[in-house]
C-alpha cells in the first residue's frame, strides 16, 4: 500500500524523480506527474490503465505559470480564469511546444486549471514544472474523493498519497473550450453553468457523444460502479425489481420496505452541493454492499444538479 501523509518535501522529491504522487484537490484526487517529463506522464497512463488517446489536465499554481506554456488565450478565458481560479474549472487553451504530445494525445490544445486546495497549491508553487493529473482512479471507475479511495484502488501501484482530507466539491471540474470567442462546455462539473453564464453570457453545452468524443469525459460509460444501476422513480422500481437485492441511492427520501443499511441519501437537507460532495462516496459504498441492483433517482436540475445527473446517467449506461 502507498504511504499516506502531508509531506510536501517528499512529494517534491518523488515528482522531480519522474515519480507519481496522488494529490488532493477541491474536486477529486488527482494522480500527478511532471507534465514536462514524458517518462513520468507515461507512468500515469500505465498506472490508471488509461488509453493514450484520453488527454490529461495540467495543473499549475498561477495564471502566469499557465501563460508560460499556452498561447492566444481568448478574452473570455481570461475572464473565467480571473473569476474562478483557483477553482473547479478547466480551460482548453492552445499549447506551446513545452507541453509534450503525450499530455494532450496530440491535440493542439491543452486542458489547464488552478485547483483550490491549500496543500496542492503549496506544492505547485514550489515546483518549477506543472503537474499533469487525471483523476486517481482506474480508467472508467468512479473518481476518488478521499485518500482512502485512492489507496484502495491504486495503493499497490503508487508510493505516496498527499492527504488533504475529503474533497470539498466532490465532482470533477467543468471543462470549457473555445471556438473563436465562443465558449463551449464539454464536461459539466463543479462550477455551475449559472455561474459561468452570469459572467460571460450564454454558453453552448455540447451533448454527450458516444463515438469520437471531443473530450473522453464524454464517454458514456464513464464513472461506472461495477454493479448495475438504474435510474427512475424509486418507489415504482422497488416493485418492479422485487426479486433483486436492492440498494437505494436517493436525494433525500428513505424507503421503509428496504433495509436501512442498503440505502444512501445524498442530502437529507436537500442541499445540492452536499449531494455532489457525497455522490462518489455513496456510489462506492453501494458498490461494496451485497446488493444485486442499485436503484437511483435524478436530483433537481439546478446548480451542481446538472453535473450530478450527468454522472448518474453515465454510471447507469454500461
Ligand atoms: O476536477 C478535475 O478535473 C480532476 C482533478 C484531478 O483536477 N481531473 C480530472 O481529470 O477529472 P480526468 O483526466 O479524469 O478528466 C479530464 C477530462 C478527460 O475526459 C479528458 O479527455 C479531458 O478532460 N481533456 C483533457 N485534455 C483535453 C484536451 N486537450 N481536449 C479535450 N479534452 C481534454
Ligand atoms: Mg477521470
mmCIF file of C-alpha atoms and ligand atoms in Angstrom:
data_model
loop_
_atom_site.group_PDB
_atom_site.id
_atom_site.type_symbol
_atom_site.label_atom_id
_atom_site.label_comp_id
_atom_site.label_asym_id
_atom_site.label_seq_id
_atom_site.Cartn_x
_atom_site.Cartn_y
_atom_site.Cartn_z
ATOM 1 C CA UNK A 1 0.000 0.000 0.000
ATOM 2 C CA UNK A 2 1.033 3.610 -0.535
ATOM 3 C CA UNK A 3 2.233 5.880 2.263
ATOM 4 C CA UNK A 4 -0.384 8.494 3.158
ATOM 5 C CA UNK A 5 0.710 11.825 4.636
ATOM 6 C CA UNK A 6 1.017 15.564 4.196
ATOM 7 C CA UNK A 7 4.736 15.752 3.387
ATOM 8 C CA UNK A 8 5.307 18.316 0.628
ATOM 9 C CA UNK A 9 9.090 17.816 0.559
ATOM 10 C CA UNK A 10 8.653 14.114 -0.007
ATOM 11 C CA UNK A 11 6.107 14.782 -2.765
ATOM 12 C CA UNK A 12 8.537 17.187 -4.469
ATOM 13 C CA UNK A 13 11.321 14.594 -4.367
ATOM 14 C CA UNK A 14 9.173 11.866 -5.907
ATOM 15 C CA UNK A 15 7.832 14.174 -8.636
ATOM 16 C CA UNK A 16 11.297 15.529 -9.501
ATOM 17 C CA UNK A 17 12.468 11.914 -9.962
ATOM 18 C CA UNK A 18 9.728 11.203 -12.563
ATOM 19 C CA UNK A 19 7.509 9.502 -9.988
ATOM 20 C CA UNK A 20 3.776 9.750 -9.294
ATOM 21 C CA UNK A 21 2.058 11.339 -6.287
ATOM 22 C CA UNK A 22 -1.672 11.403 -5.678
ATOM 23 C CA UNK A 23 -2.735 14.967 -4.849
ATOM 24 C CA UNK A 24 -5.871 16.370 -3.214
ATOM 25 C CA UNK A 25 -7.963 18.991 -4.997
ATOM 26 C CA UNK A 26 -11.338 20.552 -4.205
ATOM 27 C CA UNK A 27 -12.949 18.359 -6.907
ATOM 28 C CA UNK A 28 -11.424 14.875 -6.750
ATOM 29 C CA UNK A 29 -7.972 13.399 -6.027
ATOM 30 C CA UNK A 30 -5.528 13.510 -8.940
ATOM 31 C CA UNK A 31 -2.700 11.189 -9.978
ATOM 32 C CA UNK A 32 0.097 13.667 -10.634
ATOM 33 C CA UNK A 33 3.354 13.684 -12.578
ATOM 34 C CA UNK A 34 5.705 16.316 -14.052
ATOM 35 C CA UNK A 35 3.798 17.457 -17.165
ATOM 36 C CA UNK A 36 7.069 18.328 -18.971
ATOM 37 C CA UNK A 37 8.524 14.840 -18.415
ATOM 38 C CA UNK A 38 7.366 12.208 -20.936
ATOM 39 C CA UNK A 39 8.603 9.231 -18.903
ATOM 40 C CA UNK A 40 6.642 10.463 -15.878
ATOM 41 C CA UNK A 41 3.491 11.124 -17.902
ATOM 42 C CA UNK A 42 3.637 7.623 -19.403
ATOM 43 C CA UNK A 43 3.500 6.213 -15.875
ATOM 44 C CA UNK A 44 0.131 7.927 -15.347
ATOM 45 C CA UNK A 45 -1.401 6.122 -18.324
ATOM 46 C CA UNK A 46 0.087 2.774 -17.284
ATOM 47 C CA UNK A 47 -0.994 3.108 -13.639
ATOM 48 C CA UNK A 48 -4.594 4.052 -14.474
ATOM 49 C CA UNK A 49 -4.792 1.628 -17.389
ATOM 50 C CA UNK A 50 -5.877 4.688 -19.352
ATOM 51 C CA UNK A 51 -5.810 4.719 -23.147
ATOM 52 C CA UNK A 52 -3.290 7.229 -24.501
ATOM 53 C CA UNK A 53 -5.996 8.868 -26.651
ATOM 54 C CA UNK A 54 -7.529 10.306 -23.467
ATOM 55 C CA UNK A 55 -5.616 13.563 -22.730
ATOM 56 C CA UNK A 56 -4.640 14.881 -19.285
ATOM 57 C CA UNK A 57 -5.370 18.093 -17.365
ATOM 58 C CA UNK A 58 -2.322 20.191 -16.443
ATOM 59 C CA UNK A 59 -2.348 21.887 -13.034
ATOM 60 C CA UNK A 60 -0.353 24.979 -12.028
ATOM 61 C CA UNK A 61 -0.343 27.467 -9.138
ATOM 62 C CA UNK A 62 -0.864 30.700 -11.092
ATOM 63 C CA UNK A 63 -2.139 32.173 -14.347
ATOM 64 C CA UNK A 64 1.414 33.437 -15.019
ATOM 65 C CA UNK A 65 2.704 29.888 -14.960
ATOM 66 C CA UNK A 66 -0.123 28.719 -17.235
ATOM 67 C CA UNK A 67 0.684 31.544 -19.684
ATOM 68 C CA UNK A 68 4.259 30.245 -19.895
ATOM 69 C CA UNK A 69 3.115 27.091 -21.747
ATOM 70 C CA UNK A 70 -0.072 28.296 -23.534
ATOM 71 C CA UNK A 71 -0.757 30.999 -26.162
ATOM 72 C CA UNK A 72 -3.515 33.075 -27.854
ATOM 73 C CA UNK A 73 -5.741 32.948 -24.762
ATOM 74 C CA UNK A 74 -9.263 34.205 -25.656
ATOM 75 C CA UNK A 75 -10.687 37.159 -23.687
ATOM 76 C CA UNK A 76 -13.456 35.030 -22.220
ATOM 77 C CA UNK A 77 -10.873 32.558 -20.977
ATOM 78 C CA UNK A 78 -9.080 35.359 -19.136
ATOM 79 C CA UNK A 79 -12.368 36.495 -17.603
ATOM 80 C CA UNK A 80 -13.188 32.958 -16.463
ATOM 81 C CA UNK A 81 -9.674 32.392 -15.129
ATOM 82 C CA UNK A 82 -9.649 35.642 -13.179
ATOM 83 C CA UNK A 83 -13.055 34.959 -11.624
ATOM 84 C CA UNK A 84 -12.989 31.235 -10.967
ATOM 85 C CA UNK A 85 -9.341 30.228 -10.406
ATOM 86 C CA UNK A 86 -8.318 28.681 -8.140
ATOM 87 C CA UNK A 87 -11.429 26.564 -8.586
ATOM 88 C CA UNK A 88 -13.305 23.708 -10.281
ATOM 89 C CA UNK A 89 -12.843 24.989 -13.841
ATOM 90 C CA UNK A 90 -10.657 23.558 -16.621
ATOM 91 C CA UNK A 91 -9.926 25.589 -19.762
ATOM 92 C CA UNK A 92 -8.793 24.184 -23.111
ATOM 93 C CA UNK A 93 -6.059 26.541 -24.375
ATOM 94 C CA UNK A 94 -3.582 26.456 -27.247
ATOM 95 C CA UNK A 95 -0.331 24.925 -26.038
ATOM 96 C CA UNK A 96 3.287 25.755 -26.771
ATOM 97 C CA UNK A 97 5.912 23.092 -27.520
ATOM 98 C CA UNK A 98 6.723 22.897 -23.791
ATOM 99 C CA UNK A 99 3.723 20.562 -23.377
ATOM 100 C CA UNK A 100 4.543 17.114 -24.794
ATOM 101 C CA UNK A 101 2.138 15.490 -27.312
ATOM 102 C CA UNK A 102 1.645 12.664 -24.826
ATOM 103 C CA UNK A 103 -0.177 15.042 -22.424
ATOM 104 C CA UNK A 104 -2.777 16.201 -24.978
ATOM 105 C CA UNK A 105 -2.932 13.000 -27.058
ATOM 106 C CA UNK A 106 -1.547 15.091 -29.896
ATOM 107 C CA UNK A 107 -4.338 17.723 -29.731
ATOM 108 C CA UNK A 108 -3.287 21.356 -30.287
ATOM 109 C CA UNK A 109 -4.991 22.456 -27.063
ATOM 110 C CA UNK A 110 -4.063 21.591 -23.512
ATOM 111 C CA UNK A 111 -6.516 21.357 -20.602
ATOM 112 C CA UNK A 112 -5.369 23.549 -17.692
ATOM 113 C CA UNK A 113 -6.552 24.515 -14.256
ATOM 114 C CA UNK A 114 -5.539 26.020 -10.914
ATOM 115 C CA UNK A 115 -7.016 23.757 -8.236
ATOM 116 C CA UNK A 116 -8.313 25.204 -4.969
ATOM 117 C CA UNK A 117 -6.625 23.187 -2.272
ATOM 118 C CA UNK A 118 -4.044 24.719 0.109
ATOM 119 C CA UNK A 119 -1.756 21.668 0.231
ATOM 120 C CA UNK A 120 -1.668 21.193 -3.529
ATOM 121 C CA UNK A 121 -1.295 24.937 -4.213
ATOM 122 C CA UNK A 122 1.624 24.968 -1.796
ATOM 123 C CA UNK A 123 3.207 22.004 -3.600
ATOM 124 C CA UNK A 124 2.607 23.507 -7.066
ATOM 125 C CA UNK A 125 4.092 26.852 -6.043
ATOM 126 C CA UNK A 126 7.341 25.114 -5.052
ATOM 127 C CA UNK A 127 7.750 23.212 -8.338
ATOM 128 C CA UNK A 128 9.374 24.543 -11.500
ATOM 129 C CA UNK A 129 7.085 22.375 -13.644
ATOM 130 C CA UNK A 130 3.279 21.955 -13.808
ATOM 131 C CA UNK A 131 1.542 18.708 -12.853
ATOM 132 C CA UNK A 132 -0.400 16.571 -15.300
ATOM 133 C CA UNK A 133 -3.088 14.858 -13.242
ATOM 134 C CA UNK A 134 -6.163 12.877 -14.221
ATOM 135 C CA UNK A 135 -8.486 11.628 -11.505
ATOM 136 C CA UNK A 136 -6.688 8.994 -9.395
ATOM 137 C CA UNK A 137 -8.905 6.011 -10.246
ATOM 138 C CA UNK A 138 -8.539 3.068 -12.617
ATOM 139 C CA UNK A 139 -9.833 4.142 -16.058
ATOM 140 C CA UNK A 140 -13.645 4.087 -16.251
ATOM 141 C CA UNK A 141 -14.274 3.764 -12.498
ATOM 142 C CA UNK A 142 -15.655 6.360 -10.046
ATOM 143 C CA UNK A 143 -13.285 9.214 -9.147
ATOM 144 C CA UNK A 144 -11.772 9.248 -5.622
ATOM 145 C CA UNK A 145 -12.745 11.929 -3.122
ATOM 146 C CA UNK A 146 -10.646 10.718 -0.163
ATOM 147 C CA UNK A 147 -7.052 9.477 0.255
ATOM 148 C CA UNK A 148 -8.511 6.112 1.259
ATOM 149 C CA UNK A 149 -10.386 5.804 -2.044
ATOM 150 C CA UNK A 150 -7.069 6.298 -3.848
ATOM 151 C CA UNK A 151 -5.259 3.815 -1.624
ATOM 152 C CA UNK A 152 -7.989 1.183 -2.067
ATOM 153 C CA UNK A 153 -7.614 1.160 -5.836
ATOM 154 C CA UNK A 154 -4.116 2.340 -6.689
ATOM 155 C CA UNK A 155 -2.272 1.836 -3.394
ATOM 156 C CA UNK A 156 -0.253 -1.094 -4.700
ATOM 157 C CA UNK A 157 0.913 0.889 -7.753
ATOM 158 C CA UNK A 158 1.992 4.239 -6.280
ATOM 159 C CA UNK A 159 4.250 5.138 -3.373
ATOM 160 C CA UNK A 160 2.727 8.314 -1.948
ATOM 161 C CA UNK A 161 -0.675 9.932 -1.422
ATOM 162 C CA UNK A 162 -0.751 13.540 -0.245
ATOM 163 C CA UNK A 163 -3.705 13.557 2.147
ATOM 164 C CA UNK A 164 -5.798 16.714 2.020
ATOM 165 C CA UNK A 165 -8.935 15.289 3.604
ATOM 166 C CA UNK A 166 -12.314 14.919 1.905
ATOM 167 C CA UNK A 167 -12.709 16.843 -1.366
ATOM 168 C CA UNK A 168 -14.881 19.901 -0.702
ATOM 169 C CA UNK A 169 -16.791 19.793 -4.005
ATOM 170 C CA UNK A 170 -16.617 16.093 -4.790
ATOM 171 C CA UNK A 171 -17.286 16.188 -8.529
ATOM 172 C CA UNK A 172 -14.772 16.832 -11.347
ATOM 173 C CA UNK A 173 -14.088 20.272 -12.800
ATOM 174 C CA UNK A 174 -16.240 21.861 -15.509
ATOM 175 C CA UNK A 175 -14.362 21.785 -18.845
ATOM 176 C CA UNK A 176 -14.680 24.763 -21.201
ATOM 177 C CA UNK A 177 -13.166 25.169 -24.671
ATOM 178 C CA UNK A 178 -13.396 27.992 -27.222
ATOM 179 C CA UNK A 179 -14.307 28.282 -30.894
ATOM 180 C CA UNK A 180 -13.062 31.776 -31.626
ATOM 181 C CA UNK A 181 -14.603 33.766 -28.768
ATOM 182 C CA UNK A 182 -17.496 31.319 -28.234
ATOM 183 C CA UNK A 183 -17.233 29.282 -25.034
ATOM 184 C CA UNK A 184 -18.353 25.646 -25.160
ATOM 185 C CA UNK A 185 -18.863 23.434 -22.125
ATOM 186 C CA UNK A 186 -17.506 19.940 -22.846
ATOM 187 C CA UNK A 187 -17.984 18.480 -19.365
ATOM 188 C CA UNK A 188 -20.486 19.533 -16.710
ATOM 189 C CA UNK A 189 -18.722 19.750 -13.377
ATOM 190 C CA UNK A 190 -18.082 21.525 -10.086
ATOM 191 C CA UNK A 191 -18.571 25.033 -11.488
ATOM 192 C CA UNK A 192 -22.249 25.541 -12.350
ATOM 193 C CA UNK A 193 -23.461 26.735 -15.751
ATOM 194 C CA UNK A 194 -25.331 29.569 -13.964
ATOM 195 C CA UNK A 195 -22.118 30.938 -12.510
ATOM 196 C CA UNK A 196 -20.399 30.762 -15.906
ATOM 197 C CA UNK A 197 -23.271 32.396 -17.783
ATOM 198 C CA UNK A 198 -23.549 35.196 -15.235
ATOM 199 C CA UNK A 199 -20.013 36.169 -16.166
ATOM 200 C CA UNK A 200 -19.725 35.566 -19.929
ATOM 201 C CA UNK A 201 -23.295 35.142 -21.185
ATOM 202 C CA UNK A 202 -24.937 32.115 -22.751
ATOM 203 C CA UNK A 203 -22.692 29.133 -23.378
ATOM 204 C CA UNK A 204 -23.260 26.075 -25.507
ATOM 205 C CA UNK A 205 -23.269 22.766 -23.623
ATOM 206 C CA UNK A 206 -22.154 20.038 -26.002
ATOM 207 C CA UNK A 207 -24.352 16.960 -25.768
ATOM 208 C CA UNK A 208 -22.521 13.731 -24.987
ATOM 209 C CA UNK A 209 -21.346 11.883 -27.993
ATOM 210 C CA UNK A 210 -20.713 8.160 -27.828
ATOM 211 C CA UNK A 211 -18.341 7.870 -30.769
ATOM 212 C CA UNK A 212 -15.236 10.039 -31.188
ATOM 213 C CA UNK A 213 -15.759 12.116 -28.065
ATOM 214 C CA UNK A 214 -14.189 15.566 -28.150
ATOM 215 C CA UNK A 215 -13.391 15.127 -24.500
ATOM 216 C CA UNK A 216 -13.311 11.489 -23.383
ATOM 217 C CA UNK A 217 -15.005 12.544 -20.137
ATOM 218 C CA UNK A 218 -17.888 12.420 -22.589
ATOM 219 C CA UNK A 219 -17.634 8.641 -22.957
ATOM 220 C CA UNK A 220 -20.983 7.313 -21.844
ATOM 221 C CA UNK A 221 -19.880 4.541 -19.516
ATOM 222 C CA UNK A 222 -17.508 6.735 -17.502
ATOM 223 C CA UNK A 223 -17.855 6.895 -13.699
ATOM 224 C CA UNK A 224 -19.437 3.446 -13.614
ATOM 225 C CA UNK A 225 -19.672 1.343 -10.480
ATOM 226 C CA UNK A 226 -19.378 -2.423 -11.080
ATOM 227 C CA UNK A 227 -23.000 -3.055 -10.072
ATOM 228 C CA UNK A 228 -26.000 -2.500 -12.295
ATOM 229 C CA UNK A 229 -27.554 0.884 -11.591
ATOM 230 C CA UNK A 230 -30.953 2.001 -12.895
ATOM 231 C CA UNK A 231 -32.473 5.451 -12.628
ATOM 232 C CA UNK A 232 -36.139 6.278 -12.332
ATOM 233 C CA UNK A 233 -38.937 6.569 -9.801
ATOM 234 C CA UNK A 234 -37.516 4.626 -6.842
ATOM 235 C CA UNK A 235 -40.900 3.642 -5.343
ATOM 236 C CA UNK A 236 -42.023 2.153 -8.681
ATOM 237 C CA UNK A 237 -38.716 0.378 -9.221
ATOM 238 C CA UNK A 238 -38.864 -1.249 -5.773
ATOM 239 C CA UNK A 239 -41.985 -3.085 -7.015
ATOM 240 C CA UNK A 240 -40.523 -3.772 -10.438
ATOM 241 C CA UNK A 241 -37.273 -5.259 -9.073
ATOM 242 C CA UNK A 242 -38.792 -7.097 -6.076
ATOM 243 C CA UNK A 243 -36.820 -10.280 -6.860
ATOM 244 C CA UNK A 244 -33.461 -8.486 -6.575
ATOM 245 C CA UNK A 245 -31.354 -7.471 -3.562
ATOM 246 C CA UNK A 246 -31.978 -3.728 -3.752
ATOM 247 C CA UNK A 247 -29.638 -0.878 -2.870
ATOM 248 C CA UNK A 248 -31.006 2.685 -2.998
ATOM 249 C CA UNK A 249 -29.383 5.991 -3.874
ATOM 250 C CA UNK A 250 -31.892 8.784 -3.264
ATOM 251 C CA UNK A 251 -31.664 12.548 -2.986
ATOM 252 C CA UNK A 252 -33.233 12.703 0.477
ATOM 253 C CA UNK A 253 -36.064 10.157 0.873
ATOM 254 C CA UNK A 254 -35.949 6.871 2.793
ATOM 255 C CA UNK A 255 -37.931 3.777 1.811
ATOM 256 C CA UNK A 256 -39.381 1.682 4.690
ATOM 257 C CA UNK A 257 -39.545 -1.565 2.638
ATOM 258 C CA UNK A 258 -35.776 -1.640 2.119
ATOM 259 C CA UNK A 259 -33.157 -2.282 4.819
ATOM 260 C CA UNK A 260 -31.696 0.984 6.149
ATOM 261 C CA UNK A 261 -28.182 -0.313 5.610
ATOM 262 C CA UNK A 262 -28.823 -0.640 1.884
ATOM 263 C CA UNK A 263 -29.973 2.961 1.444
ATOM 264 C CA UNK A 264 -27.981 6.149 0.993
ATOM 265 C CA UNK A 265 -29.437 9.657 0.923
ATOM 266 C CA UNK A 266 -27.247 12.174 -0.898
ATOM 267 C CA UNK A 267 -28.517 15.045 1.240
ATOM 268 C CA UNK A 268 -31.111 14.794 3.976
ATOM 269 C CA UNK A 269 -31.431 18.599 3.808
ATOM 270 C CA UNK A 270 -31.916 18.555 0.015
ATOM 271 C CA UNK A 271 -28.764 20.608 -0.424
ATOM 272 C CA UNK A 272 -27.445 20.131 -3.958
ATOM 273 C CA UNK A 273 -23.830 20.968 -3.027
ATOM 274 C CA UNK A 274 -23.884 18.425 -0.212
ATOM 275 C CA UNK A 275 -25.305 15.875 -2.663
ATOM 276 C CA UNK A 276 -22.389 16.490 -5.075
ATOM 277 C CA UNK A 277 -19.906 16.112 -2.248
ATOM 278 C CA UNK A 278 -21.420 12.766 -1.209
ATOM 279 C CA UNK A 279 -22.084 11.279 -4.658
ATOM 280 C CA UNK A 280 -18.908 9.301 -5.381
ATOM 281 C CA UNK A 281 -18.524 8.013 -1.816
ATOM 282 C CA UNK A 282 -22.154 6.861 -1.950
ATOM 283 C CA UNK A 283 -21.617 5.009 -5.239
ATOM 284 C CA UNK A 284 -18.533 3.297 -3.815
ATOM 285 C CA UNK A 285 -20.410 2.238 -0.664
ATOM 286 C CA UNK A 286 -23.333 0.844 -2.646
ATOM 287 C CA UNK A 287 -20.939 -0.941 -4.989
ATOM 288 C CA UNK A 288 -19.371 -2.684 -1.970
ATOM 289 C CA UNK A 289 -22.690 -3.879 -0.482
ATOM 290 C CA UNK A 290 -24.069 -7.344 -1.208
ATOM 291 C CA UNK A 291 -26.919 -5.926 -3.282
ATOM 292 C CA UNK A 292 -27.585 -7.025 -6.874
ATOM 293 C CA UNK A 293 -29.022 -3.776 -8.195
ATOM 294 C CA UNK A 294 -28.799 -0.076 -7.317
ATOM 295 C CA UNK A 295 -31.979 1.982 -7.761
ATOM 296 C CA UNK A 296 -31.274 5.686 -8.127
ATOM 297 C CA UNK A 297 -33.136 8.881 -8.956
ATOM 298 C CA UNK A 298 -32.153 12.153 -10.580
ATOM 299 C CA UNK A 299 -31.653 15.154 -8.309
ATOM 300 C CA UNK A 300 -33.184 18.570 -9.174
ATOM 301 C CA UNK A 301 -31.602 20.098 -12.284
ATOM 302 C CA UNK A 302 -30.307 23.193 -10.525
ATOM 303 C CA UNK A 303 -26.712 24.286 -9.848
ATOM 304 C CA UNK A 304 -24.474 21.242 -9.497
ATOM 305 C CA UNK A 305 -27.555 19.055 -10.019
ATOM 306 C CA UNK A 306 -26.804 19.052 -13.768
ATOM 307 C CA UNK A 307 -23.341 17.583 -13.181
ATOM 308 C CA UNK A 308 -24.678 15.054 -10.641
ATOM 309 C CA UNK A 309 -27.366 13.870 -13.077
ATOM 310 C CA UNK A 310 -24.787 13.654 -15.851
ATOM 311 C CA UNK A 311 -22.624 11.329 -13.685
ATOM 312 C CA UNK A 312 -25.673 9.241 -12.728
ATOM 313 C CA UNK A 313 -26.641 8.842 -16.401
ATOM 314 C CA UNK A 314 -23.168 7.632 -17.340
ATOM 315 C CA UNK A 315 -22.908 5.345 -14.322
ATOM 316 C CA UNK A 316 -26.146 3.687 -15.407
ATOM 317 C CA UNK A 317 -25.394 3.199 -19.102
ATOM 318 C CA UNK A 318 -22.983 0.263 -19.102
HETATM 319 O O1 LIG B 1 -11.514 18.001 -11.410
HETATM 320 C C1 LIG B 1 -10.776 17.545 -12.274
HETATM 321 O O2 LIG B 1 -10.785 17.966 -13.439
HETATM 322 C C2 LIG B 1 -9.839 16.410 -11.878
HETATM 323 C C3 LIG B 1 -8.784 16.961 -10.911
HETATM 324 C C4 LIG B 1 -7.741 15.956 -10.550
HETATM 325 O O3 LIG B 1 -8.218 18.119 -11.463
HETATM 326 N N1 LIG B 1 -9.230 15.822 -13.017
HETATM 327 C C5 LIG B 1 -9.927 15.047 -13.890
HETATM 328 O O4 LIG B 1 -9.134 14.510 -14.891
HETATM 329 O O5 LIG B 1 -11.102 14.821 -13.807
HETATM 330 P P1 LIG B 1 -9.598 13.343 -15.849
HETATM 331 O O6 LIG B 1 -8.415 13.032 -16.660
HETATM 332 O O7 LIG B 1 -10.186 12.268 -15.068
HETATM 333 O O8 LIG B 1 -10.639 14.030 -16.773
HETATM 334 C C6 LIG B 1 -10.202 15.048 -17.638
HETATM 335 C C7 LIG B 1 -11.022 15.120 -18.869
HETATM 336 C C8 LIG B 1 -10.858 13.867 -19.687
HETATM 337 O O9 LIG B 1 -12.104 13.358 -20.039
HETATM 338 C C9 LIG B 1 -10.092 14.341 -20.892
HETATM 339 O O10 LIG B 1 -10.453 13.667 -22.030
HETATM 340 C C10 LIG B 1 -10.446 15.811 -20.976
HETATM 341 O O11 LIG B 1 -10.523 16.196 -19.656
HETATM 342 N N2 LIG B 1 -9.353 16.531 -21.634
HETATM 343 C C11 LIG B 1 -8.112 16.677 -21.198
HETATM 344 N N3 LIG B 1 -7.362 17.342 -22.091
HETATM 345 C C12 LIG B 1 -8.160 17.637 -23.126
HETATM 346 C C13 LIG B 1 -7.970 18.300 -24.367
HETATM 347 N N4 LIG B 1 -6.789 18.805 -24.704
HETATM 348 N N5 LIG B 1 -9.027 18.421 -25.191
HETATM 349 C C14 LIG B 1 -10.244 17.904 -24.850
HETATM 350 N N6 LIG B 1 -10.478 17.249 -23.690
HETATM 351 C C15 LIG B 1 -9.458 17.124 -22.836
HETATM 352 MG MG1 LIG B 2 -11.375 10.772 -14.616
#
